[in-house]
Amino acid sequence: MLYSQVPVKMLKKVSTELKLDLKLASLLIKNNDITDSEYAKIVIVRDVLTKTGTVGTIQFPQTYVSGDELAQWALVAGGTVIWLVKRGATLLVMTGSAQFLVGDRRPEQEFGLHSYAWSALNRMMEDLDVTYEGDPSSTSRMLAGVAHAQRLLAPFQQRISFLAVAQQVVFRKSAANKSQQYWDSFPNIDSIILGSPIYVSLGSTNAI
């Protein structure tokens, strides 16, 4: 959902509940105060999605996934960022541009606002020279890319708040034979969610 798609009545209701001044938000947008205006939009969209029941958690994903979790992440290639967030036996994998980091300076070369997890993951694999033969959008390719990217992650975790589109969910028990080999890279994980981040806010850092 985009900010412009939020119904006017719901927009006013949510803004009142969140104590956000729409006139102030409009003024900020006109003045190109990107940080404040984008933050206001994010809060409103997140709250609307939550009210409509389309936002879930890592363990119970819906169309969207949101949370406040410890994550490993790395800027791996060409402005691509990968985040790994584990909750129970589920692993959330988010890939996208560094522009999704709230408060982070955007790289000179960006994916664009409408980049999706698959295209970001495929580009990351190309930049890292990860070889894989087969369907470029297959589950096996996704698992191979994530398994490779895991080796690049720094040995610490950072708390993040995030909202992402849950683009695909794969399960170990239903994996095809050709993808079973890649599951060895994810011990104690029964399902993996591939998500495209709408925003990621960085918090404190903890050593693993």
Short mmCIF file of C-alpha atoms in Angstrom, two decimals:
data_model
loop_
_atom_site.label_atom_id
_atom_site.label_comp_id
_atom_site.label_asym_id
_atom_site.label_seq_id
_atom_site.Cartn_x
_atom_site.Cartn_y
_atom_site.Cartn_z
CA MET A 1 0.00 0.00 0.00
CA LEU A 2 1.16 3.53 -0.83
CA TYR A 3 0.41 6.61 1.27
CA SER A 4 -1.66 8.01 -1.61
CA GLN A 5 -3.86 4.88 -1.54
CA VAL A 6 -5.03 5.40 2.05
CA PRO A 7 -8.74 6.43 2.03
CA VAL A 8 -9.24 10.04 3.17
CA LYS A 9 -11.61 9.11 6.03
CA MET A 10 -9.21 6.49 7.35
CA LEU A 11 -6.28 8.87 6.88
CA LYS A 12 -7.95 11.51 9.05
CA LYS A 13 -8.97 8.95 11.68
CA VAL A 14 -5.51 7.40 11.94
CA SER A 15 -3.82 10.79 11.96
CA THR A 16 -6.05 11.90 14.84
CA GLU A 17 -5.32 8.75 16.81
CA LEU A 18 -1.59 9.13 16.22
CA LYS A 19 -1.74 12.86 16.93
CA LEU A 20 -0.19 13.69 13.57
CA ASP A 21 -0.97 17.10 12.10
CA LEU A 22 -1.88 16.57 8.44
CA LYS A 23 -1.33 20.26 7.67
CA LEU A 24 2.13 20.02 9.18
CA ALA A 25 2.82 16.83 7.25
CA SER A 26 1.73 18.52 4.00
CA LEU A 27 3.97 21.51 4.78
CA LEU A 28 6.91 19.23 5.44
CA ILE A 29 6.35 17.46 2.14
CA LYS A 30 6.24 20.78 0.24
CA ASN A 31 9.45 21.85 1.93
CA ASN A 32 11.10 18.56 0.92
CA ASP A 33 11.86 17.72 4.52
CA ILE A 34 12.26 14.08 3.50
CA THR A 35 12.99 12.56 6.91
CA ASP A 36 9.96 14.00 8.72
CA SER A 37 7.46 13.65 5.88
CA GLU A 38 8.46 10.09 5.02
CA TYR A 39 8.36 9.09 8.68
CA ALA A 40 4.83 10.48 9.02
CA LYS A 41 3.74 8.55 5.93
CA ILE A 42 5.32 5.34 7.18
CA VAL A 43 3.57 5.55 10.55
CA ILE A 44 0.19 6.15 8.91
CA VAL A 45 0.55 3.38 6.31
CA ARG A 46 1.78 0.91 8.92
CA ASP A 47 -1.13 1.68 11.23
CA VAL A 48 -3.70 1.41 8.41
CA LEU A 49 -2.30 -1.95 7.31
CA THR A 50 -2.36 -3.19 10.90
CA LYS A 51 -5.99 -2.12 11.32
CA THR A 52 -6.99 -3.98 8.14
CA GLY A 53 -5.40 -7.18 9.43
CA THR A 54 -2.83 -7.55 6.65
CA VAL A 55 0.25 -7.17 8.87
CA GLY A 56 1.60 -10.28 10.57
CA THR A 57 4.71 -11.35 12.45
CA ILE A 58 7.66 -13.48 11.38
CA GLN A 59 6.10 -16.60 12.87
CA PHE A 60 2.62 -15.75 11.61
CA PRO A 61 3.15 -13.81 8.35
CA GLN A 62 0.37 -12.10 6.45
CA THR A 63 0.66 -10.03 3.28
CA TYR A 64 3.04 -7.82 5.26
CA VAL A 65 5.44 -8.66 8.08
CA SER A 66 6.41 -6.24 10.83
CA GLY A 67 8.45 -6.47 13.98
CA ASP A 68 11.16 -5.25 16.32
CA GLU A 69 13.88 -7.91 16.26
CA LEU A 70 17.60 -8.58 16.46
CA ALA A 71 19.06 -9.08 12.99
CA GLN A 72 22.30 -9.76 11.20
CA TRP A 73 22.77 -7.61 8.15
CA ALA A 74 25.38 -6.50 5.65
CA LEU A 75 25.83 -4.12 2.74
CA VAL A 76 27.00 -6.77 0.32
CA ALA A 77 27.33 -5.33 -3.18
CA GLY A 78 26.26 -2.41 -5.33
CA GLY A 79 24.18 -0.83 -2.57
CA THR A 80 22.34 -4.11 -1.86
CA VAL A 81 21.57 -4.88 1.77
CA ILE A 82 20.56 -8.25 3.17
CA TRP A 83 18.97 -8.74 6.59
CA LEU A 84 18.53 -12.11 8.33
CA VAL A 85 16.08 -12.19 11.23
CA LYS A 86 15.42 -15.42 13.14
CA ARG A 87 12.36 -15.98 15.29
CA GLY A 88 11.84 -19.53 16.53
CA ALA A 89 12.20 -21.92 13.59
CA THR A 90 11.45 -19.21 11.01
CA LEU A 91 14.02 -17.10 9.18
CA LEU A 92 13.05 -13.80 7.56
CA VAL A 93 15.33 -12.81 4.68
CA MET A 94 14.99 -9.24 3.44
CA THR A 95 16.95 -7.87 0.49
CA GLY A 96 16.78 -4.45 -1.04
CA SER A 97 18.53 -1.13 -1.43
CA ALA A 98 20.29 0.72 1.37
CA GLN A 99 17.75 3.50 0.77
CA PHE A 100 15.34 1.48 2.93
CA LEU A 101 17.48 2.24 5.98
CA VAL A 102 15.87 5.03 7.96
CA GLY A 103 18.50 7.64 8.77
CA ASP A 104 21.13 6.09 6.49
CA ARG A 105 22.73 8.13 3.71
CA ARG A 106 21.49 6.73 0.42
CA PRO A 107 24.09 5.26 -1.95
CA GLU A 108 24.83 7.03 -5.22
CA GLN A 109 23.53 4.03 -7.16
CA GLU A 110 20.07 2.99 -6.05
CA PHE A 111 17.59 0.30 -6.96
CA GLY A 112 14.63 2.68 -6.97
CA LEU A 113 11.56 2.80 -4.75
CA HIS A 114 9.87 -0.15 -6.40
CA SER A 115 12.69 -2.70 -6.11
CA TYR A 116 11.52 -6.11 -5.02
CA ALA A 117 13.29 -8.81 -3.06
CA TRP A 118 13.78 -11.12 -6.03
CA SER A 119 15.45 -8.54 -8.25
CA ALA A 120 17.66 -7.38 -5.38
CA LEU A 121 18.65 -10.95 -4.54
CA ASN A 122 19.41 -11.78 -8.18
CA ARG A 123 21.53 -8.65 -8.54
CA MET A 124 23.38 -9.45 -5.35
CA MET A 125 24.19 -12.93 -6.67
CA GLU A 126 25.47 -11.45 -9.93
CA ASP A 127 27.65 -8.92 -8.10
CA LEU A 128 29.08 -11.67 -5.86
CA ASP A 129 29.60 -14.04 -8.81
CA VAL A 130 27.44 -16.72 -7.20
CA THR A 131 27.01 -19.45 -9.81
CA TYR A 132 23.74 -21.29 -10.07
CA GLU A 133 22.21 -23.15 -12.99
CA GLY A 134 18.46 -23.27 -13.27
CA ASP A 135 15.37 -21.12 -13.10
CA PRO A 136 16.46 -17.61 -11.99
CA SER A 137 13.33 -17.29 -9.83
CA SER A 138 13.47 -20.76 -8.29
CA THR A 139 13.45 -21.55 -4.59
CA SER A 140 16.81 -23.31 -4.97
CA ARG A 141 18.40 -20.16 -6.38
CA MET A 142 17.01 -18.10 -3.52
CA LEU A 143 18.36 -20.52 -0.93
CA ALA A 144 21.75 -20.66 -2.66
CA GLY A 145 22.01 -16.87 -2.65
CA VAL A 146 21.02 -16.51 1.00
CA ALA A 147 23.38 -19.32 2.05
CA HIS A 148 26.24 -17.53 0.29
CA ALA A 149 25.34 -14.13 1.73
CA GLN A 150 25.36 -15.56 5.27
CA ARG A 151 29.14 -15.80 5.07
CA LEU A 152 29.40 -12.04 4.58
CA LEU A 153 27.39 -11.08 7.64
CA ALA A 154 29.24 -9.37 10.48
CA PRO A 155 29.46 -11.35 13.76
CA PHE A 156 27.04 -9.11 15.63
CA GLN A 157 23.32 -8.45 15.77
CA GLN A 158 21.56 -5.12 15.60
CA ARG A 159 18.03 -4.39 16.70
CA ILE A 160 15.82 -3.27 13.84
CA SER A 161 12.21 -2.20 13.43
CA PHE A 162 10.83 -3.10 10.03
CA LEU A 163 7.86 -3.43 7.73
CA ALA A 164 8.16 -5.67 4.69
CA VAL A 165 6.10 -7.34 2.00
CA ALA A 166 6.16 -11.12 2.48
CA GLN A 167 6.82 -12.15 -1.10
CA GLN A 168 7.41 -15.86 -0.64
CA VAL A 169 7.38 -18.44 2.14
CA VAL A 170 9.21 -21.75 1.68
CA PHE A 171 9.10 -24.77 3.98
CA ARG A 172 11.79 -27.37 4.58
CA LYS A 173 9.31 -30.26 4.66
CA SER A 174 7.91 -29.40 1.22
CA ALA A 175 11.23 -28.55 -0.45
CA ALA A 176 12.00 -30.17 -3.78
CA ASN A 177 14.89 -32.62 -3.89
CA LYS A 178 17.16 -30.21 -5.78
CA SER A 179 16.83 -27.59 -3.05
CA GLN A 180 17.28 -29.91 -0.07
CA GLN A 181 21.07 -29.52 -0.17
CA TYR A 182 20.83 -25.81 0.59
CA TRP A 183 18.78 -26.33 3.75
CA ASP A 184 21.94 -27.65 5.45
CA SER A 185 23.04 -24.00 5.66
CA PHE A 186 20.02 -23.23 7.86
CA PRO A 187 20.08 -25.58 10.88
CA ASN A 188 17.01 -25.52 13.12
CA ILE A 189 15.07 -23.52 10.52
CA ASP A 190 11.82 -25.00 9.18
CA SER A 191 10.58 -22.09 7.06
CA ILE A 192 12.07 -19.08 5.31
CA ILE A 193 10.25 -15.87 4.37
CA LEU A 194 11.62 -13.80 1.50
CA GLY A 195 10.60 -10.20 2.14
CA SER A 196 10.90 -6.89 0.32
CA PRO A 197 11.48 -4.12 2.90
CA ILE A 198 9.30 -1.02 2.97
CA TYR A 199 11.44 0.47 5.73
CA VAL A 200 14.09 -0.65 8.20
CA SER A 201 15.01 1.42 11.25
CA LEU A 202 18.34 0.63 12.91
CA GLY A 203 18.74 0.44 16.67
CA SER A 204 21.38 -0.73 19.15
CA THR A 205 24.10 -3.27 18.37
CA ASN A 206 24.73 -6.49 20.31
CA ALA A 207 27.58 -8.98 19.92
CA ILE A 208 26.60 -12.57 19.11
#
